[in-house]
Each structure stands twice: as structure tokens, then as C-alpha cells.
Amino acid sequence: MSNESAVILVSGGMDSATAVYEAIEQGYEPYFLHTSYGQRTEDKEYECAKALAEEVDAADFLHIETGHLSQIGASSLTDEEMDVADADMESDEIPTSYVPFRNANLLSMATSYAEATDSEALFIGAHSEDFSGYPDCRPAFFDAFQNVIDVGTKPETEIELKAPFVKWSKTEIAERGLELGVPYEMTWSCYRDEEPACGTCDACAFRLEAFRNAGSRDPIAYVERPEFS
């Protein structure tokens, strides 16, 4: 292991878990940052992120509660009065699960954490199928945020924002994770339920499709496993 460290935004899901293993593969010592923001499955996500930190012997696990995102609302992930929609694999509309400007909030905290720990990098597991629906997952957003990091930290601070999967599909992430030995049984993606996963929300649909395309069976439990196309 090199002396370089990286802060990784670890949600408890498969993309961020794969980002953890990618960061380790690149020689970074991982510092986990996990946030609970009032999402429906926050307890399960925390459990998964914590278990993964123990699995990889992370240098640190920082858990922050960001309740303001829930108070702001306007997302089906945090507002009980909004229904989590069933999967629509062909839609180009911004889904109701979008949490307004969430990644800017999370990356700001992660930058503070990275600067405080003298980390050289900051990883986020966003990918191309995210940015088709979520504006704060687009390459242009991460390029702009890199500039924010550069101008908003100490002159001697150098933190590289890494989104290694930003141009990848979910299938490519699954394939990479299987190659790296990511313990996907320790991850959670469902937007609706803490266990078993519903199998029919957007997050479940893209995940199930990715595993099927990768020629592997998703190891977590589902209420149903639809054949999404």
C-alpha cells in the first residue's frame, strides 16, 4: 500500500463499493465518508457501508447526518408523500428520486474531509446511466467541481476528484467489480425497501440488468426479479 490516501463517498450501493476497490487497486488507502440524509433505506445503507469499511480495513469511517436534504425535500427518496416510481428504463426525464444538488453537498463535505486528512484524491462512483437523469452526475459537473476544489482549498492542497466510471455503463461497473472481487452481497441499491429489495424501482432495475448482462446473479434478496430489457 502506498502512502497516498483517498476519501471515497460510500453510499452502501454497488457503484461506490466498486469505486472503493478501484481506489485500492490504484494504490490508495481508503477513507470512507457515508452520509444519512433521511432517505428511505438509510439504515440498510449505513449497515452496508460500515460492513464494507470493515471488510477492506478502511483507514477511517466518517458517518455524517445531513438532515437538511430531507428538510429541503422534493425527492421521493426523502419525502414520504412522494411515491418511488417503478422503473422506466427508457425515460430521459429527471426522475423523482433526484435529490436536488445532492452531490454538490456531499462533495463539499468530502473535500473538507480530504483536506483535513491530507488525502490526494476524492472518489465518487457516478456513472453514465446516472447522468442521463441526474444533472449532478454529469462530466461537466465534476469538471466544474474540480475547479471549486482547486480555488477553494489551501494553496498547498492538491486533491484530484476522480469519477472513474463517469463514462461507463452499470454493466461495465458490475463486470469490473466482479473482476476485482467486490463483495456485492454487502451492498444495497433499492430506493424503496430495506430488505428484501423491491426489484421494481429504478435502482433495482438497473442493478438487476447489469448483473444479468455481466453473466452473474445478483447476490442480494429481492421480492421479485423482473427481466428488464
XYZ file of N, CA and C in Angstrom:
687
model
N 0.850 -1.196 0.000
C 0.000 0.000 0.000
C 0.883 1.243 0.000
N 0.532 2.198 -0.884
C 1.285 3.440 -0.930
C 0.893 4.300 0.259
N 1.583 5.428 0.414
C 1.255 6.362 1.485
C 0.127 7.308 1.084
N -0.319 7.228 -0.169
C -1.381 8.106 -0.616
C -2.721 7.608 -0.121
N -3.597 8.557 0.202
C -4.929 8.198 0.683
C -5.976 8.887 -0.170
N -7.182 8.318 -0.125
C -8.294 8.880 -0.881
C -9.554 8.815 -0.041
N -10.310 9.894 -0.061
C -11.645 9.889 0.517
C -12.590 9.340 -0.542
N -13.457 8.417 -0.130
C -14.399 7.805 -1.059
C -15.813 8.013 -0.522
N -16.682 8.571 -1.346
C -18.092 8.690 -0.982
C -18.721 7.309 -1.108
N -19.067 6.719 0.014
C -19.566 5.340 0.042
C -21.017 5.355 0.499
N -21.906 5.100 -0.429
C -23.337 5.156 -0.126
C -23.864 3.866 0.478
N -23.151 2.771 0.235
C -23.659 1.446 0.564
C -24.097 0.700 -0.681
N -24.101 1.382 -1.830
C -24.516 0.779 -3.088
C -23.382 0.145 -3.863
N -23.719 -0.467 -4.991
C -22.723 -1.229 -5.749
C -21.718 -0.331 -6.461
N -22.138 0.852 -6.911
C -21.218 1.721 -7.644
C -20.114 2.248 -6.729
N -20.501 2.720 -5.557
C -19.493 3.255 -4.643
C -18.618 2.143 -4.077
N -19.180 0.944 -3.893
C -18.363 -0.184 -3.439
C -17.310 -0.532 -4.483
N -17.704 -0.486 -5.734
C -16.745 -0.741 -6.810
C -15.693 0.363 -6.853
N -16.105 1.604 -6.582
C -15.146 2.711 -6.530
C -14.123 2.499 -5.421
N -14.571 1.923 -4.292
C -13.642 1.607 -3.201
C -12.553 0.652 -3.687
N -12.970 -0.405 -4.340
C -11.998 -1.401 -4.801
C -11.131 -0.855 -5.929
N -11.690 0.035 -6.740
C -10.902 0.686 -7.787
C -9.841 1.581 -7.158
N -10.213 2.320 -6.114
C -9.247 3.186 -5.435
C -8.124 2.366 -4.805
N -8.488 1.260 -4.170
C -7.470 0.387 -3.574
C -6.571 -0.191 -4.656
N -7.166 -0.583 -5.779
C -6.392 -1.124 -6.901
C -5.392 -0.088 -7.416
N -5.779 1.189 -7.337
C -4.880 2.261 -7.786
C -3.842 2.637 -6.728
N -3.892 1.981 -5.571
C -2.868 2.178 -4.555
C -3.212 3.135 -3.442
N -4.478 3.535 -3.349
C -4.881 4.475 -2.306
C -5.343 3.759 -1.044
N -5.041 4.365 0.102
C -5.600 3.919 1.360
C -6.972 4.573 1.501
N -8.047 3.797 1.716
C -9.390 4.372 1.670
C -9.865 4.980 2.983
N -10.390 6.184 2.870
C -11.101 6.847 3.955
C -12.570 6.932 3.523
N -13.437 6.298 4.273
C -14.848 6.241 3.910
C -15.613 7.453 4.445
N -16.454 8.041 3.588
C -17.412 9.049 4.024
C -18.807 8.562 3.637
N -19.639 8.341 4.646
C -21.016 7.889 4.416
C -21.973 8.903 5.015
N -23.034 9.208 4.285
C -23.998 10.181 4.772
C -25.397 9.573 4.866
N -26.099 9.951 5.914
C -27.515 9.640 6.053
C -28.271 10.957 5.920
N -29.195 11.027 4.970
C -29.869 12.299 4.710
C -31.390 12.155 4.750
N -31.856 11.116 5.453
C -33.286 10.917 5.567
C -33.872 10.064 4.469
N -33.011 9.394 3.691
C -33.506 8.517 2.636
C -34.210 7.300 3.240
N -35.130 6.721 2.489
C -35.977 5.637 2.993
C -35.169 4.448 3.511
N -34.046 4.173 2.889
C -33.271 2.978 3.234
C -31.963 3.332 3.948
N -31.964 4.424 4.711
C -30.712 4.902 5.287
C -30.095 3.918 6.281
N -30.908 3.189 7.035
C -30.335 2.242 7.998
C -29.609 1.099 7.285
N -30.230 0.575 6.246
C -29.611 -0.511 5.484
C -28.357 -0.029 4.762
N -28.397 1.162 4.216
C -27.237 1.707 3.523
C -26.073 1.908 4.493
N -26.374 2.415 5.677
C -25.329 2.590 6.686
C -24.725 1.242 7.076
N -25.576 0.259 7.285
C -25.112 -1.090 7.643
C -24.165 -1.636 6.576
N -24.521 -1.456 5.308
C -23.691 -1.965 4.214
C -22.367 -1.209 4.113
N -22.428 0.114 4.222
C -21.197 0.909 4.139
C -20.246 0.557 5.275
N -20.789 0.404 6.475
C -19.969 0.057 7.642
C -19.340 -1.321 7.474
N -20.115 -2.288 6.984
C -19.590 -3.639 6.774
C -18.473 -3.634 5.733
N -18.630 -2.832 4.688
C -17.601 -2.760 3.654
C -16.327 -2.125 4.199
N -16.479 -1.113 5.050
C -15.309 -0.483 5.660
C -14.511 -1.495 6.473
N -15.223 -2.339 7.193
C -14.558 -3.378 7.978
C -13.923 -4.425 7.066
N -14.594 -4.740 5.967
C -14.091 -5.747 5.029
C -12.752 -5.335 4.433
N -12.600 -4.068 4.089
C -11.372 -3.605 3.436
C -10.398 -2.964 4.420
N -10.746 -2.976 5.709
C -9.905 -2.379 6.741
C -9.615 -0.916 6.410
N -10.691 -0.150 6.200
C -10.553 1.261 5.852
C -9.804 2.026 6.937
N -9.065 3.041 6.522
C -8.296 3.848 7.465
C -9.218 4.595 8.424
N -10.417 4.944 7.955
C -11.374 5.656 8.802
C -12.755 5.507 8.187
N -13.775 5.631 9.031
C -15.166 5.614 8.566
C -15.859 6.805 9.203
N -16.158 7.797 8.384
C -16.821 9.007 8.868
C -18.281 8.984 8.430
N -19.178 8.992 9.419
C -20.610 8.984 9.144
C -21.180 10.344 9.524
N -21.811 11.002 8.564
C -22.375 12.329 8.794
C -23.861 12.307 8.456
N -24.665 12.880 9.343
C -26.089 13.006 9.085
C -26.371 14.377 8.477
N -26.953 14.365 7.304
C -27.224 15.610 6.577
C -28.730 15.787 6.432
N -29.372 16.008 7.549
C -30.824 16.093 7.576
C -31.399 17.235 6.765
N -30.582 18.226 6.434
C -31.118 19.367 5.687
C -31.636 18.950 4.315
N -31.041 17.903 3.724
C -31.516 17.457 2.417
C -32.932 16.901 2.507
N -33.228 16.238 3.608
C -34.580 15.741 3.835
C -35.539 16.895 4.107
N -35.083 17.884 4.865
C -35.929 19.043 5.156
C -36.247 19.835 3.891
N -35.270 19.919 2.987
C -35.497 20.609 1.714
C -36.507 19.839 0.876
N -36.393 18.511 0.886
C -37.371 17.655 0.229
C -37.281 17.661 -1.286
N -38.442 17.530 -1.931
C -38.575 17.495 -3.393
C -37.941 16.264 -4.020
N -37.851 15.190 -3.249
C -37.335 13.919 -3.764
C -38.129 12.773 -3.161
N -38.429 11.775 -3.975
C -39.163 10.617 -3.465
C -38.310 9.772 -2.529
N -37.008 10.005 -2.511
C -36.141 9.274 -1.582
C -36.304 9.761 -0.152
N -36.703 11.019 0.008
C -36.760 11.608 1.339
C -38.152 12.051 1.762
N -39.071 12.152 0.824
C -40.415 12.658 1.113
C -41.415 11.503 1.073
N -41.958 11.156 2.228
C -42.885 10.027 2.316
C -44.181 10.272 1.544
N -44.469 11.520 1.235
C -45.691 11.826 0.490
C -45.504 11.647 -1.014
N -44.274 11.420 -1.445
C -43.993 11.150 -2.852
C -43.717 9.664 -3.029
N -44.328 9.062 -4.026
C -44.109 7.643 -4.292
C -42.811 7.436 -5.066
N -42.098 6.360 -4.729
C -40.959 5.941 -5.532
C -41.507 5.271 -6.785
N -41.190 5.808 -7.939
C -41.768 5.315 -9.188
C -41.193 3.954 -9.570
N -41.995 3.194 -10.303
C -41.478 1.966 -10.896
C -40.476 2.320 -11.984
N -39.631 1.364 -12.298
C -38.558 1.604 -13.260
C -39.107 1.953 -14.643
N -38.478 2.949 -15.247
C -38.730 3.295 -16.643
C -37.369 3.413 -17.310
N -36.920 2.310 -17.909
C -35.554 2.227 -18.410
C -35.292 3.136 -19.615
N -36.358 3.579 -20.267
C -36.191 4.367 -21.489
C -36.372 5.864 -21.272
N -36.785 6.262 -20.091
C -37.095 7.671 -19.855
C -35.836 8.537 -19.809
N -35.933 9.724 -20.393
C -34.860 10.719 -20.321
C -35.202 11.835 -19.342
N -36.340 11.710 -18.675
C -36.758 12.721 -17.713
C -35.970 12.572 -16.408
N -35.808 13.694 -15.709
C -35.181 13.630 -14.387
C -36.150 12.936 -13.446
N -35.751 11.820 -12.824
C -36.685 11.041 -12.014
C -36.988 11.714 -10.677
N -38.088 11.280 -10.057
C -38.473 11.846 -8.763
C -37.469 11.503 -7.670
N -36.617 10.511 -7.919
C -35.606 10.123 -6.929
C -34.432 11.104 -6.873
N -34.380 12.029 -7.810
C -33.316 13.038 -7.796
C -33.416 13.885 -6.529
N -32.323 13.956 -5.782
C -32.239 14.804 -4.590
C -31.550 16.101 -5.005
N -32.245 17.237 -4.970
C -31.699 18.467 -5.540
C -30.281 18.813 -5.074
N -29.371 18.801 -6.034
C -27.974 19.234 -5.843
C -27.251 18.423 -4.758
N -27.665 17.168 -4.570
C -27.090 16.340 -3.510
C -25.583 16.185 -3.644
N -25.113 15.900 -4.860
C -23.689 15.613 -5.000
C -22.813 16.812 -4.664
N -23.315 18.010 -4.900
C -22.545 19.192 -4.512
C -22.408 19.259 -3.000
N -23.497 18.929 -2.295
C -23.449 18.881 -0.833
C -22.449 17.836 -0.353
N -22.533 16.624 -0.918
C -21.675 15.528 -0.475
C -20.215 15.777 -0.833
N -19.981 16.275 -2.026
C -18.602 16.535 -2.436
C -17.969 17.666 -1.623
N -18.774 18.623 -1.200
C -18.240 19.695 -0.350
C -17.731 19.129 0.971
N -18.534 18.250 1.596
C -18.104 17.627 2.844
C -16.896 16.729 2.617
N -16.912 16.004 1.507
C -15.803 15.100 1.208
C -14.515 15.870 0.955
N -14.634 17.045 0.353
C -13.441 17.879 0.132
C -12.877 18.360 1.467
N -13.736 18.768 2.374
C -13.281 19.160 3.712
C -12.542 18.006 4.388
N -13.130 16.821 4.299
C -12.545 15.618 4.902
C -11.209 15.281 4.247
N -11.147 15.391 2.933
C -9.913 15.092 2.212
C -8.809 16.078 2.566
N -9.168 17.353 2.665
C -8.158 18.348 3.023
C -7.676 18.126 4.456
N -8.590 17.796 5.355
C -8.230 17.583 6.763
C -7.342 16.361 6.950
N -7.497 15.358 6.080
C -6.717 14.117 6.194
C -5.531 14.079 5.252
N -5.266 15.198 4.569
C -4.163 15.268 3.603
C -4.285 14.196 2.528
N -5.511 13.924 2.123
C -5.730 12.938 1.067
C -5.484 13.562 -0.302
N -4.974 12.737 -1.190
C -4.621 13.220 -2.528
C -5.763 13.097 -3.532
N -6.768 12.299 -3.201
C -7.843 12.063 -4.162
C -9.182 11.963 -3.455
N -10.218 12.131 -4.247
C -11.602 12.036 -3.784
C -12.368 11.262 -4.849
N -12.938 10.112 -4.467
C -13.621 9.232 -5.416
C -15.130 9.302 -5.249
N -15.830 9.275 -6.384
C -17.286 9.163 -6.404
C -17.649 8.156 -7.493
N -18.674 7.330 -7.240
C -18.980 6.229 -8.144
C -20.025 6.530 -9.203
N -20.275 7.792 -9.513
C -21.279 8.153 -10.521
C -20.923 7.565 -11.877
N -21.951 7.277 -12.683
C -21.701 6.667 -13.996
C -22.656 7.224 -15.040
N -22.467 6.810 -16.291
C -23.150 7.434 -17.419
C -24.660 7.283 -17.356
N -25.164 6.163 -16.830
C -26.607 5.982 -16.750
C -27.208 6.838 -15.639
N -26.368 7.326 -14.715
C -26.829 8.294 -13.731
C -27.025 9.661 -14.386
N -26.028 10.099 -15.182
C -26.086 11.486 -15.624
C -27.128 11.703 -16.721
N -27.678 10.622 -17.279
C -28.793 10.803 -18.196
C -30.010 11.341 -17.461
N -30.097 11.061 -16.141
C -31.238 11.530 -15.371
C -30.897 12.510 -14.274
N -29.678 12.459 -13.764
C -29.282 13.307 -12.641
C -28.262 14.348 -13.109
N -28.613 15.621 -13.100
C -27.695 16.638 -13.617
C -26.390 16.741 -12.836
N -26.394 16.370 -11.542
C -25.159 16.482 -10.760
C -24.304 15.216 -10.846
N -24.535 14.417 -11.896
C -23.671 13.264 -12.187
C -22.990 13.408 -13.553
N -23.114 14.568 -14.159
C -22.573 14.784 -15.497
C -21.078 15.102 -15.441
N -20.335 14.689 -16.472
C -18.898 15.014 -16.504
C -18.619 16.504 -16.328
N -19.449 17.351 -16.930
C -19.237 18.801 -16.815
C -19.359 19.259 -15.366
N -20.245 18.615 -14.611
C -20.393 18.967 -13.196
C -19.118 18.631 -12.434
N -18.557 17.457 -12.671
C -17.345 17.064 -11.957
C -16.144 17.915 -12.381
N -16.090 18.284 -13.658
C -15.020 19.188 -14.109
C -15.129 20.528 -13.393
N -16.349 21.024 -13.273
C -16.555 22.306 -12.592
C -16.220 22.182 -11.109
N -16.575 21.050 -10.503
C -16.306 20.904 -9.072
C -14.818 20.748 -8.807
N -14.086 20.177 -9.745
C -12.633 20.124 -9.583
C -12.070 21.537 -9.474
N -12.618 22.449 -10.264
C -12.176 23.845 -10.186
C -12.541 24.455 -8.844
N -13.715 24.102 -8.315
C -14.118 24.580 -6.983
C -13.115 24.098 -5.932
N -12.733 22.840 -6.019
C -11.740 22.297 -5.082
C -10.420 23.056 -5.191
N -10.000 23.285 -6.415
C -8.692 23.930 -6.637
C -8.658 25.350 -6.089
N -9.749 26.091 -6.279
C -9.731 27.500 -5.849
C -10.194 27.676 -4.407
N -10.832 26.662 -3.831
C -11.414 26.825 -2.508
C -10.670 26.147 -1.376
N -9.513 25.563 -1.657
C -8.713 24.928 -0.613
C -7.380 25.665 -0.472
N -6.604 25.273 0.523
C -5.315 25.922 0.768
C -4.412 25.818 -0.462
N -3.525 26.781 -0.666
C -2.662 26.755 -1.850
C -1.854 25.459 -1.981
N -1.455 24.896 -0.852
C -0.635 23.678 -0.912
C -1.468 22.402 -1.046
N -2.792 22.529 -0.966
C -3.667 21.360 -1.058
C -3.860 20.960 -2.516
N -3.670 19.691 -2.780
C -3.918 19.154 -4.119
C -4.785 17.905 -3.986
N -6.032 18.020 -4.375
C -6.984 16.915 -4.312
C -7.550 16.689 -5.703
N -7.384 15.478 -6.217
C -7.923 15.151 -7.535
C -9.286 14.486 -7.368
N -10.308 15.074 -7.974
C -11.640 14.488 -7.963
C -11.695 13.404 -9.033
N -11.963 12.179 -8.605
C -11.971 11.050 -9.533
C -13.369 10.446 -9.605
N -13.900 10.390 -10.807
C -15.165 9.697 -11.083
C -14.832 8.640 -12.130
N -14.218 7.529 -11.714
C -13.648 6.584 -12.678
C -14.655 5.922 -13.602
N -15.942 5.952 -13.226
C -16.957 5.266 -14.027
C -17.877 6.226 -14.753
N -17.499 7.487 -14.826
C -18.425 8.507 -15.310
C -18.867 8.260 -16.752
N -18.061 7.556 -17.529
C -18.441 7.245 -18.913
C -18.794 5.770 -19.096
N -18.941 5.054 -17.975
C -19.234 3.626 -18.024
C -20.725 3.370 -17.855
N -21.140 2.209 -18.335
C -22.492 1.736 -18.053
C -22.496 0.977 -16.732
N -23.684 0.729 -16.218
C -23.822 -0.060 -14.991
C -23.266 -1.473 -15.203
N -23.469 -2.012 -16.390
C -22.948 -3.347 -16.707
C -21.430 -3.364 -16.621
N -20.794 -2.343 -17.150
C -19.323 -2.278 -17.110
C -18.819 -2.178 -15.674
N -19.568 -1.468 -14.837
C -19.192 -1.385 -13.424
C -19.299 -2.762 -12.776
N -20.397 -3.466 -13.036
C -20.562 -4.809 -12.479
C -19.442 -5.735 -12.938
N -19.097 -5.657 -14.194
C -18.027 -6.510 -14.729
C -16.699 -6.190 -14.054
N -16.416 -4.914 -13.881
C -15.173 -4.507 -13.213
C -15.170 -4.954 -11.754
N -16.302 -4.784 -11.095
C -16.399 -5.182 -9.699
C -16.232 -6.674 -9.501
N -16.820 -7.459 -10.389
C -16.662 -8.914 -10.304
C -15.204 -9.305 -10.518
N -14.542 -8.587 -11.410
C -13.115 -8.830 -11.656
C -12.275 -8.501 -10.421
N -12.654 -7.442 -9.718
C -11.898 -7.006 -8.538
C -12.299 -7.754 -7.270
N -13.364 -8.544 -7.340
C -13.816 -9.289 -6.166
C -14.620 -8.470 -5.177
N -15.381 -7.485 -5.661
C -16.215 -6.678 -4.773
C -17.293 -7.563 -4.141
N -17.450 -7.523 -2.824
C -18.479 -8.339 -2.161
C -19.856 -7.685 -2.292
N -20.490 -7.891 -3.426
C -21.746 -7.211 -3.700
C -22.875 -7.629 -2.763
N -22.696 -8.747 -2.059
C -23.694 -9.132 -1.072
C -23.736 -8.148 0.091
N -22.709 -7.299 0.206
C -22.649 -6.284 1.261
C -23.181 -4.934 0.790
N -23.797 -4.876 -0.377
C -24.250 -3.592 -0.927
C -25.765 -3.555 -1.046
N -26.304 -2.343 -1.171
C -27.748 -2.136 -1.261
C -28.054 -1.015 -2.227
N -29.033 -1.230 -3.097
C -29.368 -0.229 -4.094
C -30.823 0.205 -4.069
N -31.700 -0.612 -3.509
C -33.140 -0.365 -3.577
C -33.520 0.993 -2.979
N -34.365 1.725 -3.688
C -34.850 3.020 -3.216
C -36.004 2.890 -2.228
N -36.729 1.753 -2.282
C -37.975 1.632 -1.514
C -37.813 0.945 -0.168
N -37.155 -0.203 -0.170
C -37.221 -1.110 0.971
C -35.841 -1.472 1.513
N -35.824 -1.788 2.804
C -34.559 -2.130 3.452
C -34.239 -3.615 3.364
N -35.193 -4.473 3.169
C -34.920 -5.889 2.951
C -36.220 -6.678 2.990
N -36.473 -7.457 1.935
C -35.688 -7.586 0.706
C -35.896 -6.387 -0.226
N -35.025 -6.274 -1.215
C -35.158 -5.206 -2.200
C -36.419 -5.429 -3.027
N -37.028 -4.329 -3.490
C -38.311 -4.448 -4.190
C -38.175 -5.113 -5.554
N -37.085 -4.798 -6.273
C -36.879 -5.371 -7.595
C -37.489 -4.576 -8.721
N -38.278 -3.536 -8.421
C -39.002 -2.830 -9.480
C -38.743 -1.328 -9.554
N -38.019 -0.754 -8.610
C -37.663 0.668 -8.718
C -36.504 0.825 -9.701
N -36.193 2.066 -10.049
C -35.106 2.320 -11.000
C -33.790 1.689 -10.559
N -33.444 1.883 -9.290
C -32.153 1.397 -8.804
C -32.069 -0.121 -8.895
N -33.136 -0.806 -8.512
C -33.153 -2.272 -8.617
C -33.089 -2.715 -10.071
N -33.831 -2.030 -10.938
C -33.893 -2.418 -12.341
C -32.528 -2.339 -13.014
N -31.849 -1.217 -12.843
C -30.536 -1.063 -13.470
C -29.526 -2.043 -12.878
N -29.641 -2.304 -11.588
C -28.727 -3.242 -10.949
C -28.956 -4.668 -11.460
N -30.207 -5.106 -11.489
C -30.512 -6.457 -11.964
C -30.093 -6.635 -13.424
N -30.344 -5.615 -14.224
C -29.948 -5.676 -15.630
C -28.425 -5.783 -15.766
N -27.700 -5.036 -14.944
C -26.238 -5.055 -15.009
C -25.675 -6.433 -14.673
N -26.197 -7.038 -13.621
C -25.716 -8.368 -13.255
C -26.060 -9.392 -14.339
N -27.271 -9.288 -14.881
C -27.648 -10.223 -15.940
C -26.731 -10.071 -17.149
N -26.477 -8.824 -17.542
C -25.604 -8.583 -18.692
C -24.182 -9.048 -18.436
N -23.774 -9.000 -17.159
C -22.416 -9.431 -16.795
C -22.325 -10.948 -16.623
N -23.444 -11.635 -16.785
C -23.444 -13.088 -16.676
C -23.334 -13.594 -15.256
N -23.856 -12.808 -14.305
C -23.767 -13.188 -12.896
C -25.123 -12.961 -12.223
N -25.341 -13.622 -11.106
C -26.588 -13.455 -10.357
C -26.346 -12.488 -9.199
N -27.177 -11.482 -9.121
C -27.092 -10.520 -8.026
C -27.299 -11.270 -6.703
N -26.352 -11.141 -5.748
C -26.421 -11.954 -4.535
C -27.387 -11.476 -3.464
N -28.005 -10.299 -3.626
C -28.933 -9.846 -2.578
C -30.344 -10.374 -2.844
N -31.207 -10.304 -1.818
C -32.565 -10.825 -1.917
C -33.513 -9.778 -2.503
N -34.428 -10.242 -3.361
C -35.441 -9.390 -3.981
C -36.827 -9.971 -3.762
N -37.822 -9.089 -3.673
C -39.210 -9.534 -3.659
C -39.536 -10.216 -4.982
N -39.074 -9.597 -6.074
C -39.192 -10.190 -7.398
C -37.997 -9.758 -8.232
N -37.684 -10.574 -9.229
C -36.558 -10.282 -10.122
C -37.067 -10.183 -11.551
N -37.643 -9.040 -11.915
C -38.171 -8.890 -13.277
C -37.053 -8.944 -14.316
N -37.419 -9.316 -15.540
C -36.459 -9.325 -16.642
C -36.556 -7.981 -17.358
N -35.781 -7.016 -16.891
C -35.802 -5.711 -17.532
C -35.002 -5.762 -18.828
N -35.462 -5.039 -19.825
C -34.761 -5.014 -21.098
C -34.389 -3.585 -21.448
